Tab-separated table of C-alpha atoms in Angstrom:
chain	number	residue	atom	x	y	z
M	915	UNK	CA	0.000	0.000	0.000
M	916	UNK	CA	1.331	3.440	-0.962
M	917	UNK	CA	1.986	5.686	2.022
M	918	UNK	CA	0.567	9.169	2.326
M	919	UNK	CA	2.457	11.754	0.318
M	920	UNK	CA	3.476	15.291	1.176
M	921	UNK	CA	4.044	17.700	-1.729
M	922	UNK	CA	6.707	20.411	-1.609
M	923	UNK	CA	5.933	23.299	-3.975
M	924	UNK	CA	8.285	26.165	-4.834
M	925	UNK	CA	8.809	28.682	-7.624
M	926	UNK	CA	11.495	26.452	-9.108
M	927	UNK	CA	12.423	23.153	-7.500
M	928	UNK	CA	15.341	22.815	-7.549
M	929	UNK	CA	16.678	26.358	-8.008
M	930	UNK	CA	20.155	27.850	-7.907
M	931	UNK	CA	19.384	30.291	-5.093
M	932	UNK	CA	16.687	28.648	-2.951
M	933	UNK	CA	18.893	25.865	-1.630
M	934	UNK	CA	16.968	25.691	1.642
M	935	UNK	CA	13.895	24.269	-0.126
M	936	UNK	CA	15.510	21.206	-1.658
M	937	UNK	CA	17.699	20.654	1.406
M	938	UNK	CA	14.553	20.591	3.533
M	939	UNK	CA	12.912	18.151	1.114
M	940	UNK	CA	15.938	15.828	1.163
M	941	UNK	CA	16.069	15.972	4.963
M	942	UNK	CA	12.397	14.980	5.221
M	943	UNK	CA	12.992	12.078	2.857
M	944	UNK	CA	15.956	11.008	4.969
M	945	UNK	CA	13.582	10.865	7.948
M	946	UNK	CA	11.393	8.404	6.022
M	947	UNK	CA	8.825	10.753	4.533
M	948	UNK	CA	7.298	10.274	1.090
M	949	UNK	CA	7.839	13.781	-0.230
M	950	UNK	CA	7.029	14.763	-3.813
M	951	UNK	CA	8.436	17.856	-5.529
M	952	UNK	CA	6.349	20.305	-7.569
M	953	UNK	CA	7.704	23.333	-9.410
M	954	UNK	CA	5.761	26.420	-10.516
M	955	UNK	CA	8.325	27.184	-13.239
M	956	UNK	CA	10.903	24.969	-14.910
M	957	UNK	CA	13.444	23.566	-12.468
M	958	UNK	CA	17.016	24.745	-12.854
M	959	UNK	CA	19.446	22.399	-14.579
M	960	UNK	CA	23.209	22.034	-14.383
M	961	UNK	CA	23.503	22.741	-10.663
M	962	UNK	CA	26.540	20.508	-10.244
M	963	UNK	CA	24.895	17.876	-8.026
M	964	UNK	CA	23.523	14.565	-9.407
M	965	UNK	CA	20.792	14.546	-6.741
M	966	UNK	CA	19.479	17.839	-8.102
M	967	UNK	CA	19.405	16.541	-11.664
M	968	UNK	CA	17.237	13.642	-10.472
M	969	UNK	CA	15.023	16.017	-8.478
M	970	UNK	CA	14.576	18.305	-11.491
M	971	UNK	CA	13.558	15.346	-13.651
M	972	UNK	CA	10.961	14.087	-11.172
M	973	UNK	CA	9.568	17.493	-10.152
M	974	UNK	CA	5.877	17.820	-11.072
M	975	UNK	CA	5.437	20.868	-13.324
M	976	UNK	CA	2.807	23.593	-13.101
M	977	UNK	CA	3.521	26.269	-15.714
M	978	UNK	CA	6.588	24.474	-17.056
M	979	UNK	CA	4.475	21.829	-18.784
M	980	UNK	CA	3.071	24.451	-21.153
M	981	UNK	CA	-0.115	26.489	-21.430
M	982	UNK	CA	-2.083	23.990	-23.512
M	983	UNK	CA	-1.356	21.088	-21.184
M	984	UNK	CA	-2.267	23.283	-18.236
M	985	UNK	CA	-5.620	24.182	-19.800
M	986	UNK	CA	-6.238	20.563	-20.801
M	987	UNK	CA	-5.534	19.203	-17.321
M	988	UNK	CA	-7.616	21.939	-15.706
M	989	UNK	CA	-10.506	21.096	-18.062
M	990	UNK	CA	-10.221	17.376	-17.284
M	991	UNK	CA	-10.214	18.120	-13.567
M	992	UNK	CA	-13.268	20.330	-14.011
M	993	UNK	CA	-15.107	17.654	-16.000
M	994	UNK	CA	-14.301	14.872	-13.539
M	995	UNK	CA	-14.704	16.904	-10.344
M	996	UNK	CA	-17.320	19.422	-11.468
M	997	UNK	CA	-18.912	20.606	-8.215
M	998	UNK	CA	-15.593	20.759	-6.388
M	999	UNK	CA	-13.897	22.587	-9.271
M	1000	UNK	CA	-16.710	25.130	-9.361
M	1001	UNK	CA	-16.248	25.635	-5.637
M	1002	UNK	CA	-12.503	26.183	-6.055
M	1003	UNK	CA	-13.016	28.682	-8.881
M	1004	UNK	CA	-15.756	30.373	-6.873
M	1005	UNK	CA	-13.395	30.787	-3.921
M	1006	UNK	CA	-10.784	32.282	-6.241
M	1007	UNK	CA	-13.359	34.673	-7.680
M	1008	UNK	CA	-14.329	35.783	-4.182
M	1009	UNK	CA	-10.656	36.270	-3.329
M	1010	UNK	CA	-10.189	38.279	-6.515
M	1011	UNK	CA	-12.975	40.655	-5.509
M	1012	UNK	CA	-12.254	40.899	-1.788
M	1013	UNK	CA	-8.443	40.755	-1.568
M	1014	UNK	CA	-7.003	43.793	0.199
M	1015	UNK	CA	-3.357	43.251	-0.746
M	1016	UNK	CA	-3.728	42.652	-4.496
M	1017	UNK	CA	-3.962	45.587	-6.888
M	1018	UNK	CA	-4.927	46.188	-10.521
M	1019	UNK	CA	-4.172	43.560	-13.142
M	1020	UNK	CA	-2.678	41.272	-10.507
M	1021	UNK	CA	-6.223	40.510	-9.373
M	1022	UNK	CA	-6.916	38.760	-12.687
M	1023	UNK	CA	-3.876	36.547	-12.102
M	1024	UNK	CA	-5.723	34.953	-9.201
M	1025	UNK	CA	-8.161	33.267	-11.600
M	1026	UNK	CA	-5.319	32.069	-13.802
M	1027	UNK	CA	-3.566	30.671	-10.732
M	1028	UNK	CA	-6.773	28.910	-9.730
M	1029	UNK	CA	-6.889	27.249	-13.154
M	1030	UNK	CA	-3.247	26.255	-12.728
M	1031	UNK	CA	-4.146	24.811	-9.324
M	1032	UNK	CA	-6.865	22.673	-10.955
M	1033	UNK	CA	-4.249	21.360	-13.385
M	1034	UNK	CA	-1.856	20.647	-10.508
M	1035	UNK	CA	-4.619	18.855	-8.611
M	1036	UNK	CA	-5.233	16.636	-11.655
M	1037	UNK	CA	-1.532	15.745	-11.793
M	1038	UNK	CA	-1.447	14.949	-8.073
M	1039	UNK	CA	-4.804	13.195	-7.705
M	1040	UNK	CA	-3.581	9.613	-8.146
M	1041	UNK	CA	-0.469	10.030	-5.982
M	1042	UNK	CA	-1.944	9.693	-2.493
M	1043	UNK	CA	-1.321	13.319	-1.568
M	1044	UNK	CA	-2.610	14.347	1.859
M	1045	UNK	CA	-0.897	17.710	2.327
M	1046	UNK	CA	0.865	20.445	0.337
M	1047	UNK	CA	3.618	22.652	1.738
M	1048	UNK	CA	4.744	25.737	-0.213
M	1049	UNK	CA	7.875	27.817	0.126
M	1050	UNK	CA	7.248	31.485	-0.678
M	1051	UNK	CA	3.976	33.073	0.375
M	1052	UNK	CA	2.991	34.489	-3.020
M	1053	UNK	CA	2.391	32.345	-6.155
M	1054	UNK	CA	3.509	28.932	-4.787
M	1055	UNK	CA	1.216	29.289	-1.767
M	1056	UNK	CA	-1.681	30.550	-3.894
M	1057	UNK	CA	-1.383	27.404	-6.018
M	1058	UNK	CA	-1.011	25.187	-2.958
M	1059	UNK	CA	-4.062	26.763	-1.303
M	1060	UNK	CA	-6.389	26.224	-4.283
M	1061	UNK	CA	-4.943	22.802	-5.199
M	1062	UNK	CA	-5.380	21.640	-1.598
M	1063	UNK	CA	-8.970	22.877	-1.623
M	1064	UNK	CA	-9.569	20.999	-4.880
M	1065	UNK	CA	-8.060	17.777	-3.521
M	1066	UNK	CA	-9.815	18.077	-0.162
M	1067	UNK	CA	-6.534	18.110	1.778
M	1068	UNK	CA	-4.623	20.604	3.915
M	1069	UNK	CA	-1.812	22.995	3.070
M	1070	UNK	CA	0.853	25.008	4.885
M	1071	UNK	CA	3.535	27.437	3.855
M	1072	UNK	CA	6.792	29.158	4.747
M	1073	UNK	CA	7.094	32.876	3.980
M	1074	UNK	CA	10.417	34.617	3.537
M	1075	UNK	CA	10.949	38.192	2.274
M	1076	UNK	CA	10.037	39.493	-1.184
M	1077	UNK	CA	6.939	37.268	-1.119
M	1078	UNK	CA	5.700	39.054	2.004
M	1079	UNK	CA	6.344	42.639	0.903
M	1080	UNK	CA	6.243	43.846	-2.738
M	1081	UNK	CA	4.861	40.509	-4.026
M	1082	UNK	CA	2.347	39.912	-1.249
M	1083	UNK	CA	-0.977	38.389	-2.340
M	1084	UNK	CA	-3.902	37.053	-0.272
M	1085	UNK	CA	-1.707	36.791	2.815
M	1086	UNK	CA	-4.551	37.142	5.329
M	1087	UNK	CA	-6.587	34.482	3.512
M	1088	UNK	CA	-3.625	32.122	3.428
M	1089	UNK	CA	-2.872	32.581	7.118
M	1090	UNK	CA	-6.479	31.845	8.061
M	1091	UNK	CA	-6.846	28.790	5.815
M	1092	UNK	CA	-3.434	27.150	6.311
M	1093	UNK	CA	-3.097	24.231	8.685
M	1094	UNK	CA	-0.029	26.079	9.946
M	1095	UNK	CA	2.453	28.713	8.794
M	1096	UNK	CA	6.115	27.946	9.445
M	1097	UNK	CA	7.889	31.045	10.801
M	1098	UNK	CA	11.567	31.425	9.999
M	1099	UNK	CA	11.938	33.944	12.836
M	1100	UNK	CA	10.127	35.288	15.875
M	1101	UNK	CA	9.868	38.537	13.924
M	1102	UNK	CA	7.906	36.739	11.189
M	1103	UNK	CA	5.514	35.346	13.786
M	1104	UNK	CA	4.830	38.864	15.091
M	1105	UNK	CA	4.452	40.146	11.522
M	1106	UNK	CA	1.843	37.501	10.700
M	1107	UNK	CA	-0.065	38.454	13.829
M	1108	UNK	CA	-0.237	42.016	12.545
M	1109	UNK	CA	-2.068	40.609	9.517
M	1110	UNK	CA	-4.305	38.101	11.372
M	1111	UNK	CA	-4.377	38.834	15.086
M	1112	UNK	CA	-6.062	35.692	16.417
M	1113	UNK	CA	-3.503	33.091	15.301
M	1114	UNK	CA	-2.231	30.961	18.222
M	1115	UNK	CA	1.409	29.921	18.605
M	1116	UNK	CA	0.700	26.339	17.539
M	1117	UNK	CA	-0.477	27.602	14.132
M	1118	UNK	CA	2.748	29.632	13.824
M	1119	UNK	CA	5.558	27.196	14.702
M	1120	UNK	CA	9.129	28.471	14.633
M	1121	UNK	CA	10.974	26.579	11.896
M	1122	UNK	CA	14.243	28.124	10.801
M	1123	UNK	CA	15.690	27.510	7.334
M	1124	UNK	CA	18.185	25.126	8.853
M	1125	UNK	CA	21.735	24.630	7.608
M	1126	UNK	CA	24.316	21.915	7.983
M	1127	UNK	CA	27.157	22.695	10.386
M	1128	UNK	CA	30.445	21.310	8.992
M	1129	UNK	CA	32.497	19.101	11.274
M	1130	UNK	CA	35.443	21.482	11.082
M	1131	UNK	CA	35.584	25.279	11.084
M	1132	UNK	CA	37.396	27.599	8.707
M	1133	UNK	CA	40.417	29.556	9.942
M	1134	UNK	CA	39.737	33.185	9.006
M	1135	UNK	CA	42.090	36.099	9.577
M	1136	UNK	CA	45.370	34.170	9.346
M	1137	UNK	CA	46.845	36.297	6.540
M	1138	UNK	CA	47.735	39.997	6.507
M	1139	UNK	CA	45.353	40.553	3.594
M	1140	UNK	CA	41.652	40.369	4.470
M	1141	UNK	CA	39.535	38.546	1.903
M	1142	UNK	CA	35.917	39.694	2.025
M	1143	UNK	CA	33.063	37.713	0.472
M	1144	UNK	CA	29.513	38.800	-0.336
M	1145	UNK	CA	26.879	36.480	-1.838
M	1146	UNK	CA	23.382	37.340	-2.955
M	1147	UNK	CA	21.142	38.516	-5.728
M	1148	UNK	CA	22.365	41.838	-7.117
M	1149	UNK	CA	19.379	43.921	-6.070
M	1150	UNK	CA	19.145	47.150	-4.016
M	1151	UNK	CA	18.027	45.500	-0.767
M	1152	UNK	CA	21.332	43.612	-0.474
M	1153	UNK	CA	23.328	46.848	-0.165
M	1154	UNK	CA	26.248	45.844	-2.382
M	1155	UNK	CA	26.737	49.466	-3.437
M	1156	UNK	CA	27.233	50.338	0.237
M	1157	UNK	CA	29.813	47.564	0.525
M	1158	UNK	CA	31.758	48.827	-2.500
M	1159	UNK	CA	31.908	52.363	-1.112
M	1160	UNK	CA	33.071	51.032	2.273
M	1161	UNK	CA	35.776	48.922	0.604
M	1162	UNK	CA	36.947	52.008	-1.276
M	1163	UNK	CA	37.296	53.933	1.997
M	1164	UNK	CA	39.411	51.199	3.539
M	1165	UNK	CA	41.632	50.852	0.473
M	1166	UNK	CA	42.170	54.627	0.489
M	1167	UNK	CA	43.192	54.329	4.154
M	1168	UNK	CA	45.866	51.783	3.272
M	1169	UNK	CA	44.109	48.542	4.226
M	1170	UNK	CA	45.104	45.446	2.262
M	1171	UNK	CA	41.869	43.702	1.388
M	1172	UNK	CA	39.948	42.236	-1.541
M	1173	UNK	CA	36.238	41.647	-2.085
M	1174	UNK	CA	34.569	38.881	-4.042
M	1175	UNK	CA	30.895	39.300	-4.984
M	1176	UNK	CA	28.980	36.148	-6.010
M	1177	UNK	CA	25.534	36.449	-7.551
M	1178	UNK	CA	23.609	37.888	-10.464
M	1179	UNK	CA	20.752	40.297	-10.881
M	1180	UNK	CA	19.539	43.577	-12.359
M	1181	UNK	CA	22.137	45.701	-10.535
M	1182	UNK	CA	25.092	43.853	-12.063
M	1183	UNK	CA	26.015	46.541	-14.601
M	1184	UNK	CA	25.525	49.436	-12.201
M	1185	UNK	CA	27.675	47.773	-9.526
M	1186	UNK	CA	30.481	47.054	-11.985
M	1187	UNK	CA	30.427	50.681	-13.116
M	1188	UNK	CA	30.512	51.835	-9.502
M	1189	UNK	CA	33.509	49.591	-8.796
M	1190	UNK	CA	35.317	51.103	-11.778
M	1191	UNK	CA	34.430	54.646	-10.695
M	1192	UNK	CA	35.847	53.884	-7.237
M	1193	UNK	CA	39.060	52.506	-8.799
M	1194	UNK	CA	38.411	49.055	-7.324
M	1195	UNK	CA	38.997	46.982	-10.443
M	1196	UNK	CA	42.031	45.264	-8.859
M	1197	UNK	CA	40.325	44.822	-5.499
M	1198	UNK	CA	36.798	43.582	-6.357
M	1199	UNK	CA	35.708	40.643	-8.508
M	1200	UNK	CA	32.190	39.903	-9.758
M	1201	UNK	CA	31.852	36.155	-10.146
M	1202	UNK	CA	28.213	35.893	-11.180
M	1203	UNK	CA	25.790	33.173	-10.007
M	1204	UNK	CA	27.490	29.997	-8.758
M	1205	UNK	CA	26.299	26.483	-7.821
M	1206	UNK	CA	25.809	25.898	-4.128
M	1207	UNK	CA	28.951	23.763	-3.790
M	1208	UNK	CA	31.043	26.563	-5.293
M	1209	UNK	CA	29.486	29.091	-2.923
M	1210	UNK	CA	30.296	26.883	0.050
M	1211	UNK	CA	33.912	26.642	-1.084
M	1212	UNK	CA	34.078	30.416	-1.469
M	1213	UNK	CA	32.696	30.880	2.038
M	1214	UNK	CA	35.311	28.621	3.608
M	1215	UNK	CA	38.088	30.459	1.767
M	1216	UNK	CA	36.975	33.897	3.001
M	1217	UNK	CA	38.136	35.803	6.071
M	1218	UNK	CA	34.928	37.788	6.436
M	1219	UNK	CA	31.403	37.601	5.047
M	1220	UNK	CA	29.578	40.914	4.542
M	1221	UNK	CA	25.935	41.502	3.584
M	1222	UNK	CA	24.860	45.104	4.370
M	1223	UNK	CA	21.114	44.475	3.909
M	1224	UNK	CA	18.594	47.318	3.942
M	1225	UNK	CA	14.944	48.030	3.153
M	1226	UNK	CA	14.610	49.138	-0.467
M	1227	UNK	CA	12.336	51.828	-1.911
M	1228	UNK	CA	9.542	49.297	-2.557
M	1229	UNK	CA	9.625	48.067	1.047
M	1230	UNK	CA	11.376	44.804	0.184
M	1231	UNK	CA	13.816	43.438	2.760
M	1232	UNK	CA	15.570	40.236	3.742
M	1233	UNK	CA	14.328	37.751	6.292
M	1234	UNK	CA	17.300	35.760	7.541
M	1235	UNK	CA	19.444	35.040	4.472
M	1236	UNK	CA	20.526	31.414	4.513
M	1237	UNK	CA	23.977	32.362	3.272
M	1238	UNK	CA	24.544	34.296	6.522
M	1239	UNK	CA	23.791	31.111	8.488
M	1240	UNK	CA	26.059	29.097	6.205
M	1241	UNK	CA	28.938	31.525	6.678
M	1242	UNK	CA	28.633	31.376	10.466
M	1243	UNK	CA	28.223	27.594	10.370
M	1244	UNK	CA	31.497	27.377	8.442
M	1245	UNK	CA	33.258	29.479	11.085
M	1246	UNK	CA	33.498	32.696	9.058
M	1247	UNK	CA	32.591	35.948	10.875
M	1248	UNK	CA	29.756	38.079	9.539
M	1249	UNK	CA	28.934	41.780	9.191
M	1250	UNK	CA	25.322	42.486	8.159
M	1251	UNK	CA	22.720	45.207	7.987
M	1252	UNK	CA	20.681	45.618	11.151
M	1253	UNK	CA	17.211	44.336	10.214
M	1254	UNK	CA	14.746	42.876	12.744
M	1255	UNK	CA	14.831	39.217	11.667
M	1256	UNK	CA	18.604	39.236	11.148
M	1257	UNK	CA	19.081	40.246	14.807
M	1258	UNK	CA	17.908	36.744	15.759
M	1259	UNK	CA	20.944	35.310	13.991
M	1260	UNK	CA	23.523	38.055	14.458
M	1261	UNK	CA	23.635	39.387	17.988
M	1262	UNK	CA	25.739	42.541	17.778
M	1263	UNK	CA	29.211	42.189	19.306
M	1264	UNK	CA	28.441	38.551	20.177
M	1265	UNK	CA	27.811	36.424	17.052
M	1266	UNK	CA	28.720	39.121	14.522
M	1267	UNK	CA	28.533	42.840	13.853
M	1268	UNK	CA	25.430	44.748	12.741
M	1269	UNK	CA	25.544	48.039	10.879
M	1270	UNK	CA	22.997	50.768	10.261
M	1271	UNK	CA	21.315	49.894	6.934
M	1272	UNK	CA	22.583	52.049	4.090
M	1273	UNK	CA	25.343	53.656	6.173
M	1274	UNK	CA	28.667	53.444	4.310
M	1275	UNK	CA	30.670	54.810	7.246
M	1276	UNK	CA	29.181	52.226	9.611
M	1277	UNK	CA	30.125	49.358	7.294
M	1278	UNK	CA	33.623	50.785	6.809
M	1279	UNK	CA	34.049	51.122	10.583
M	1280	UNK	CA	32.977	47.505	11.181
M	1281	UNK	CA	35.342	46.223	8.505
M	1282	UNK	CA	38.221	48.303	9.879
M	1283	UNK	CA	37.633	46.943	13.394
M	1284	UNK	CA	37.937	43.373	12.163
M	1285	UNK	CA	40.875	44.211	9.889
M	1286	UNK	CA	42.773	45.634	12.872
M	1287	UNK	CA	41.583	43.164	15.533
M	1288	UNK	CA	41.939	39.598	14.317
M	1289	UNK	CA	41.293	38.224	17.799
M	1290	UNK	CA	37.847	39.839	17.725
M	1291	UNK	CA	37.303	38.511	14.197
M	1292	UNK	CA	38.005	34.944	15.316
M	1293	UNK	CA	35.992	35.294	18.548
M	1294	UNK	CA	32.925	36.423	16.599
M	1295	UNK	CA	33.399	33.478	14.242
M	1296	UNK	CA	33.580	30.989	17.120
M	1297	UNK	CA	30.504	32.340	18.907
M	1298	UNK	CA	28.556	32.664	15.658
M	1299	UNK	CA	29.245	29.058	14.725
M	1300	UNK	CA	28.124	27.853	18.163
M	1301	UNK	CA	24.875	29.846	17.929
M	1302	UNK	CA	24.058	28.391	14.515
M	1303	UNK	CA	24.730	24.880	15.817
M	1304	UNK	CA	22.397	25.540	18.734
M	1305	UNK	CA	19.451	27.186	16.984
M	1306	UNK	CA	19.749	27.083	13.186
M	1307	UNK	CA	21.116	23.605	12.570
M	1308	UNK	CA	19.092	21.640	10.004
M	1309	UNK	CA	18.185	18.588	12.075
M	1310	UNK	CA	16.867	20.726	14.935
M	1311	UNK	CA	14.528	22.544	12.570
M	1312	UNK	CA	13.476	19.470	10.614
M	1313	UNK	CA	12.310	18.056	13.939
M	1314	UNK	CA	10.261	21.209	14.523
M	1315	UNK	CA	8.795	20.885	11.025
M	1316	UNK	CA	7.989	17.185	11.495
M	1317	UNK	CA	6.228	18.055	14.741
M	1318	UNK	CA	4.083	20.618	12.906
M	1319	UNK	CA	3.163	18.114	10.188
M	1320	UNK	CA	2.278	15.496	12.807
M	1321	UNK	CA	0.119	17.913	14.811
M	1322	UNK	CA	-1.696	19.729	12.009
M	1323	UNK	CA	-2.026	17.378	9.029
M	1324	UNK	CA	-3.469	13.977	8.199
M	1325	UNK	CA	-0.222	12.693	6.714
M	1326	UNK	CA	0.803	9.531	8.505
M	1327	UNK	CA	4.478	9.002	9.346
M	1328	UNK	CA	5.677	11.853	7.153
M	1329	UNK	CA	8.929	11.816	9.087
M	1330	UNK	CA	10.394	10.708	12.376
M	1331	UNK	CA	10.284	13.330	15.092
M	1332	UNK	CA	12.107	11.588	17.928
M	1333	UNK	CA	15.553	13.214	17.817
M	1334	UNK	CA	15.738	14.502	21.361
M	1335	UNK	CA	13.726	17.709	21.526
M	1336	UNK	CA	12.121	18.081	24.906
M	1337	UNK	CA	8.426	18.858	25.140
M	1338	UNK	CA	7.905	22.573	24.694
M	1339	UNK	CA	11.214	23.197	22.888
M	1340	UNK	CA	9.778	23.106	19.357
M	1341	UNK	CA	9.581	26.874	19.065
M	1342	UNK	CA	11.440	28.098	22.105
M	1343	UNK	CA	14.818	28.744	20.514
M	1344	UNK	CA	16.443	26.219	22.885
M	1345	UNK	CA	18.539	23.263	21.831
M	1346	UNK	CA	18.310	19.868	23.577
M	1347	UNK	CA	20.894	19.442	26.300
M	1348	UNK	CA	20.150	15.812	27.060
């Protein structure tokens, strides 16, 4: 007999940047869960890991299968499940009219997404699916919500950053209808309560985007030259322009340092021009997007990881970037912009240094401190690594997630939860000591 299945749905699964989604899926499978992958858009290929090639091949498509197949499967679902399909489309129509966080033409997209959800439901119907979990609170969760309604099962989701701010859609409806909403930070839990005030803690479990902590730590700060690394999408909220200006100040002051920027995005050309204008061509390299394994190698080779995050003009901001956790887990100290959720990872002067968002002088001052004081640099790295191992380690958070699935869904034995968490620790921020 086929066991109950849990579906993981993301914008692209796998994707180059959203490593936390497929790592979570693999971890659930390792616990014994039957976890299927579904991808809104075409999965990324050529990610340098055979497991990801297999995952891309097996991932159930939504839009990636083509418009005509989508319409065909939605029509078949409607013909075979007429009353239920009408109910799903009716709910979407009501959402389209009543949504308070969707504007203009984007309202019409809700109906298209409902049709896509009917097609997804048709593709999942024979697979024993009992629950859908989406990463990203915008389109993936919209599809999961309507597909779950069509299949008569439950759904849940994890929100992050862009999906909660400029791309927000139907967030209040999703929070009310979800079996639970996984919160990557205490700040996210408070934010969700600003949207829907009556949600209890058990519907908002704390589940970090957990990372693996390597068995050995890097050894930063051993050379006179300081090698700085920054990784992220080249967009305004990451603050890479602030980093370049801070690097220029330190170089002008005689500091021997280099900066490597890994990632791609719309600001690529502007940042390269800024680096040239600041005469940093010999000090800064732009390496473009890299596979996860290459990013991990770059992290371990760095002396300092810097991500001067800020809130951009559209209100977009970071949650807790996974790459910050990965840097600390590797034993590399971190300097980051002082945003509410990031404070849960980087405790200023303890597990890293925080800087005023957008403040070039503040970033330059933090870098100069660590350039001059290598003992402080290594102490921050040691304490940061210990904090990640305690609170952000993958297995700890997979246990929290398994507990949420067991408590709020009908999926049987989706994963084992007995790894040592004491009762009451699931969202407390404590790590088991026994």
